[in-house]
Structure formats: structure tokens, C-alpha cells
């Protein structure tokens, strides 16, 4: 016995069985379209969130990241795919990371904080913050994905640059003794250094200040304010002594 077909199906040459099979395919296509639409909604929402966020594998490799996260790497979101978080971020405590690994092995899906440091961009300042890692189970995948959200702390100010004329305490005393006319051996004996040790410091200072000879080195030390003017025996000025 044949199935009844509608006039429109008959005109199109489509049987009821073929229509049923086409209906299953249409449902699957509709489901796929819905999934794609929701994925696009998710990515649009992710892009608009100012908080740095990445979705990663359980090994920490980035599946997708938003522009705020990419900015911390000094790149674009598309270039982060497949790159491990530890390439950029250094955990302050390996114990926090071990806790997350143990949780993943036992199937727990609690939220885990991990304090990290990193350098923003390619040559930016060092920054501090905390990752909040949420293991999320997905169907039908057996392993969770990790939702990593980065909370950036206030940037630490960079230490002021050391003045060009600053020297260590040992170097300042070497220069003062050299200015008094002491020999290399005498300088070493006075400061508890070997002759090679004294020559090492004098050579480093000559290279740094781009001068040759002890006389020129002492003159440069006075010009930079490392040695106090008008004092005899010569002594360090004190203002440019680095710790």
C-alpha cells in the first residue's frame, strides 16, 4: 500500500518517505544553524566584555580569547589560538596550580584562583593579577574546558632609572682611592679586593663612561658628581651611590 501524498508533493515528485527523510535533515540543519547563531552571540558578547577572558583546554591551551585578553599579550585574539597560558603568565604559587590539576583529575568543577605575574604587551611594565579558573563540563566532550578570567591589579610603578653617573659603594671607594694616587695593589689591600677585582671595576666604569685611562676616569667621576669636589683625601659624594 502506498502512502498518501499531498498535491504539492506529487507535483514536486516527492514521496511521503522522502519528505520524512528530508524533515530529519532539515531538523539537523536547523539545530546546527541554532548552534552557530548561539556561538556567534557568545563571541560577540565575549568581545564586548572588558575583562580579559579565554576559553582553554584542560592543558591551558587557548581555544578562543577576547580582545582584552589578547591586549595583555600584545596581539590579536586570532593569534592566541593554541598558545598555552603559561607562555605569558607565570604563577606565583605552584601549589595553586597543583590544586587545579588535582581537581581536574578527580572531576571536581569548583572555581580556582591562581595568582600570576606577566609583562603586558611586548615590552610593557610587569603586571600582577589573578586568574579565576572555572572548569566547565560540555556535552558530549568527556573533558571540561577551562574558563579563565583575569583580574588585573593596579600596575606597580616602575622603579626610577639609575642615574648615569651612579656607582656602587665599592666602585665609589675605588675611584676615591684612585683619585688620591693609590696603586691598584694598594686599593685592593684597602678594600679587601684582589688586583684583578680592582681592575675589573675600573674596566667596567671605563666602558660605561667611555673613557680611557685612570686620569680620565677620575675626571669623569668628578664631572658626574660621584666624587665630592674640594675634599682631600678624595671621598665619594654620596648622592649617586647605588645600593
Short mmCIF file of C-alpha atoms in Angstrom, two decimals:
data_model
loop_
_atom_site.label_atom_id
_atom_site.label_comp_id
_atom_site.label_asym_id
_atom_site.label_seq_id
_atom_site.Cartn_x
_atom_site.Cartn_y
_atom_site.Cartn_z
CA UNK A 1 0.00 0.00 0.00
CA UNK A 2 1.35 3.41 -0.90
CA UNK A 3 1.33 6.38 1.40
CA UNK A 4 -0.86 9.35 0.64
CA UNK A 5 0.94 12.37 -0.66
CA UNK A 6 -0.21 15.92 -0.99
CA UNK A 7 -0.84 17.51 -4.37
CA UNK A 8 2.16 19.76 -3.89
CA UNK A 9 4.39 16.78 -3.06
CA UNK A 10 3.06 14.86 -6.03
CA UNK A 11 3.70 17.78 -8.34
CA UNK A 12 7.22 18.00 -6.97
CA UNK A 13 7.71 14.26 -7.37
CA UNK A 14 8.42 13.77 -3.61
CA UNK A 15 7.01 10.75 -1.77
CA UNK A 16 5.98 10.80 1.89
CA UNK A 17 9.02 8.70 2.84
CA UNK A 18 11.33 11.11 1.07
CA UNK A 19 9.61 14.02 2.76
CA UNK A 20 10.09 12.37 6.15
CA UNK A 21 13.75 11.83 5.46
CA UNK A 22 14.07 15.43 4.30
CA UNK A 23 12.35 16.53 7.52
CA UNK A 24 15.05 14.86 9.67
CA UNK A 25 17.77 16.53 7.66
CA UNK A 26 16.03 19.87 8.00
CA UNK A 27 15.84 19.44 11.78
CA UNK A 28 19.53 18.69 11.93
CA UNK A 29 20.28 21.69 9.77
CA UNK A 30 18.09 23.88 11.96
CA UNK A 31 19.87 22.64 15.09
CA UNK A 32 23.24 23.33 13.51
CA UNK A 33 22.08 26.80 12.50
CA UNK A 34 20.88 27.49 16.03
CA UNK A 35 24.20 26.31 17.43
CA UNK A 36 26.09 28.55 15.05
CA UNK A 37 23.88 31.51 15.94
CA UNK A 38 24.43 30.98 19.67
CA UNK A 39 28.18 30.66 19.11
CA UNK A 40 28.18 33.98 17.26
CA UNK A 41 26.16 35.57 20.09
CA UNK A 42 28.69 34.22 22.60
CA UNK A 43 31.67 35.54 20.66
CA UNK A 44 30.03 38.94 20.24
CA UNK A 45 29.35 39.11 23.96
CA UNK A 46 32.89 37.95 24.74
CA UNK A 47 34.35 40.70 22.57
CA UNK A 48 32.39 43.36 24.45
CA UNK A 49 33.50 42.29 27.94
CA UNK A 50 36.38 44.47 29.17
CA UNK A 51 37.63 41.72 31.49
CA UNK A 52 40.38 39.58 29.88
CA UNK A 53 38.83 36.15 29.24
CA UNK A 54 39.97 32.98 27.49
CA UNK A 55 38.38 29.57 26.96
CA UNK A 56 41.09 26.92 27.18
CA UNK A 57 41.67 23.20 27.07
CA UNK A 58 42.46 21.38 30.31
CA UNK A 59 46.12 21.80 29.35
CA UNK A 60 45.77 25.58 29.29
CA UNK A 61 45.87 25.98 25.50
CA UNK A 62 43.67 28.82 24.27
CA UNK A 63 40.61 27.90 22.20
CA UNK A 64 39.21 31.42 22.00
CA UNK A 65 40.06 34.72 23.70
CA UNK A 66 38.56 38.18 23.74
CA UNK A 67 40.38 41.37 22.69
CA UNK A 68 41.02 42.34 26.32
CA UNK A 69 42.98 39.11 26.85
CA UNK A 70 44.80 39.50 23.55
CA UNK A 71 45.86 43.01 24.59
CA UNK A 72 47.75 41.53 27.53
CA UNK A 73 49.79 39.52 25.01
CA UNK A 74 50.25 42.45 22.66
CA UNK A 75 48.50 40.66 19.79
CA UNK A 76 45.06 39.88 18.33
CA UNK A 77 42.58 37.22 19.53
CA UNK A 78 43.03 35.06 16.44
CA UNK A 79 46.76 34.68 17.08
CA UNK A 80 46.20 33.23 20.56
CA UNK A 81 44.53 30.02 19.43
CA UNK A 82 46.60 27.01 20.53
CA UNK A 83 49.02 29.02 22.66
CA UNK A 84 49.38 27.99 26.33
CA UNK A 85 48.55 30.50 29.05
CA UNK A 86 51.86 29.76 30.76
CA UNK A 87 53.65 31.20 27.74
CA UNK A 88 52.63 34.63 29.03
CA UNK A 89 51.58 34.23 32.66
CA UNK A 90 53.80 32.98 35.49
CA UNK A 91 52.03 31.54 38.56
CA UNK A 92 53.20 32.99 41.85
CA UNK A 93 52.49 29.70 43.59
CA UNK A 94 52.88 26.29 42.01
CA UNK A 95 50.70 24.94 44.82
CA UNK A 96 47.69 26.84 43.44
CA UNK A 97 48.32 25.27 40.05
CA UNK A 98 48.71 21.81 41.60
CA UNK A 99 45.32 22.19 43.30
CA UNK A 100 43.70 22.85 39.94
CA UNK A 101 45.42 19.85 38.36
CA UNK A 102 44.30 17.56 41.20
CA UNK A 103 40.74 18.87 40.90
CA UNK A 104 40.63 18.19 37.17
CA UNK A 105 41.92 14.66 37.69
CA UNK A 106 39.16 13.91 40.20
CA UNK A 107 36.40 15.55 38.16
CA UNK A 108 35.73 18.47 40.51
CA UNK A 109 34.48 21.65 38.89
CA UNK A 110 34.96 24.25 41.62
CA UNK A 111 36.38 27.70 40.93
CA UNK A 112 40.13 28.05 41.49
CA UNK A 113 42.18 31.25 41.88
CA UNK A 114 45.74 31.41 40.58
CA UNK A 115 47.88 34.48 41.22
CA UNK A 116 50.08 35.38 38.26
CA UNK A 117 52.57 37.93 37.00
CA UNK A 118 53.27 38.87 33.40
CA UNK A 119 54.64 41.62 31.22
CA UNK A 120 51.97 43.47 29.29
CA UNK A 121 52.50 43.54 25.54
CA UNK A 122 55.99 43.00 24.19
CA UNK A 123 57.99 45.37 26.41
CA UNK A 124 55.36 46.76 28.75
CA UNK A 125 55.57 47.04 32.54
CA UNK A 126 55.34 43.98 34.75
CA UNK A 127 51.81 43.43 35.98
CA UNK A 128 50.15 41.39 38.69
CA UNK A 129 46.74 39.80 38.82
CA UNK A 130 44.72 36.71 39.49
CA UNK A 131 43.17 34.15 37.20
CA UNK A 132 39.84 32.67 38.17
CA UNK A 133 39.66 29.24 36.55
CA UNK A 134 36.24 27.61 36.11
CA UNK A 135 36.24 24.03 34.75
CA UNK A 136 33.07 23.68 32.66
CA UNK A 137 31.69 20.33 31.51
CA UNK A 138 30.39 20.22 27.95
CA UNK A 139 28.31 17.60 26.14
CA UNK A 140 29.33 15.27 24.57
CA UNK A 141 33.00 16.04 25.37
CA UNK A 142 34.27 13.98 28.34
CA UNK A 143 36.89 16.54 29.38
CA UNK A 144 35.95 20.01 30.65
CA UNK A 145 37.05 23.27 29.13
CA UNK A 146 38.52 25.98 31.32
CA UNK A 147 37.01 29.44 31.51
CA UNK A 148 39.92 31.67 32.53
CA UNK A 149 39.10 35.20 33.69
CA UNK A 150 41.96 37.56 34.51
CA UNK A 151 41.56 40.21 37.21
CA UNK A 152 44.34 42.78 36.78
CA UNK A 153 45.61 44.52 39.87
CA UNK A 154 46.80 48.09 39.89
CA UNK A 155 50.05 48.40 37.98
CA UNK A 156 53.16 48.61 40.10
CA UNK A 157 55.19 51.73 39.29
CA UNK A 158 58.47 51.05 37.58
CA UNK A 159 61.49 51.80 39.79
CA UNK A 160 63.16 55.08 38.84
CA UNK A 161 66.08 54.62 36.45
CA UNK A 162 69.51 54.64 37.99
CA UNK A 163 71.30 57.91 37.11
CA UNK A 164 74.02 57.54 34.52
CA UNK A 165 76.71 58.57 36.98
CA UNK A 166 75.66 56.29 39.83
CA UNK A 167 78.11 53.67 41.05
CA UNK A 168 78.19 51.04 43.76
CA UNK A 169 79.73 51.78 47.13
CA UNK A 170 82.80 49.69 46.30
CA UNK A 171 83.27 51.46 42.97
CA UNK A 172 82.97 54.86 44.63
CA UNK A 173 85.72 53.97 47.14
CA UNK A 174 87.90 52.60 44.35
CA UNK A 175 87.53 55.89 42.47
CA UNK A 176 88.30 57.92 45.58
CA UNK A 177 91.49 55.96 46.24
CA UNK A 178 92.45 56.14 42.57
CA UNK A 179 92.00 59.93 42.70
CA UNK A 180 94.40 60.07 45.67
CA UNK A 181 97.08 58.37 43.57
CA UNK A 182 96.93 54.93 45.22
CA UNK A 183 98.19 51.99 43.19
CA UNK A 184 95.95 49.15 42.15
CA UNK A 185 97.55 46.88 44.75
CA UNK A 186 97.05 49.49 47.49
CA UNK A 187 93.40 49.95 46.53
CA UNK A 188 92.84 46.19 46.66
CA UNK A 189 94.52 45.90 50.05
CA UNK A 190 92.48 48.76 51.49
CA UNK A 191 89.19 47.31 50.27
CA UNK A 192 89.89 43.61 50.62
CA UNK A 193 89.94 43.03 46.86
CA UNK A 194 92.38 41.31 44.57
CA UNK A 195 94.23 43.26 41.91
CA UNK A 196 92.05 41.59 39.30
CA UNK A 197 88.95 42.65 41.23
CA UNK A 198 90.03 46.28 41.27
CA UNK A 199 90.89 46.18 37.56
CA UNK A 200 87.51 44.61 36.83
CA UNK A 201 85.64 47.55 38.42
CA UNK A 202 87.88 50.13 36.76
CA UNK A 203 87.41 48.48 33.36
CA UNK A 204 83.63 48.33 33.76
CA UNK A 205 83.48 52.01 34.69
CA UNK A 206 85.75 52.97 31.77
CA UNK A 207 83.50 51.08 29.35
CA UNK A 208 80.35 52.55 30.85
CA UNK A 209 81.59 56.12 30.78
CA UNK A 210 83.53 55.65 27.53
CA UNK A 211 86.83 56.97 28.78
CA UNK A 212 90.35 55.53 28.73
CA UNK A 213 92.96 55.74 31.43
CA UNK A 214 92.75 56.27 35.14
CA UNK A 215 93.18 60.05 34.92
CA UNK A 216 90.23 60.41 32.54
CA UNK A 217 88.17 58.06 34.71
CA UNK A 218 88.78 60.13 37.84
CA UNK A 219 87.98 63.34 35.94
CA UNK A 220 84.71 61.81 34.75
CA UNK A 221 83.84 60.79 38.32
CA UNK A 222 84.23 64.39 39.44
CA UNK A 223 82.26 65.68 36.45
CA UNK A 224 79.37 63.31 37.22
CA UNK A 225 79.35 64.20 40.90
CA UNK A 226 80.45 60.75 42.08
CA UNK A 227 83.43 62.24 43.94
CA UNK A 228 82.99 65.21 46.26
CA UNK A 229 84.79 68.32 44.98
CA UNK A 230 87.27 70.20 47.19
CA UNK A 231 87.96 67.28 49.53
CA UNK A 232 91.33 65.78 50.39
CA UNK A 233 91.84 62.94 50.55
CA UNK A 234 89.21 62.40 47.88
CA UNK A 235 85.95 60.83 49.01
CA UNK A 236 82.65 59.76 47.43
CA UNK A 237 79.98 62.43 47.15
CA UNK A 238 77.35 60.01 48.38
CA UNK A 239 74.44 61.28 46.28
CA UNK A 240 74.94 58.86 43.42
CA UNK A 241 75.84 55.71 45.32
CA UNK A 242 73.58 52.91 44.21
CA UNK A 243 72.57 50.27 46.78
#
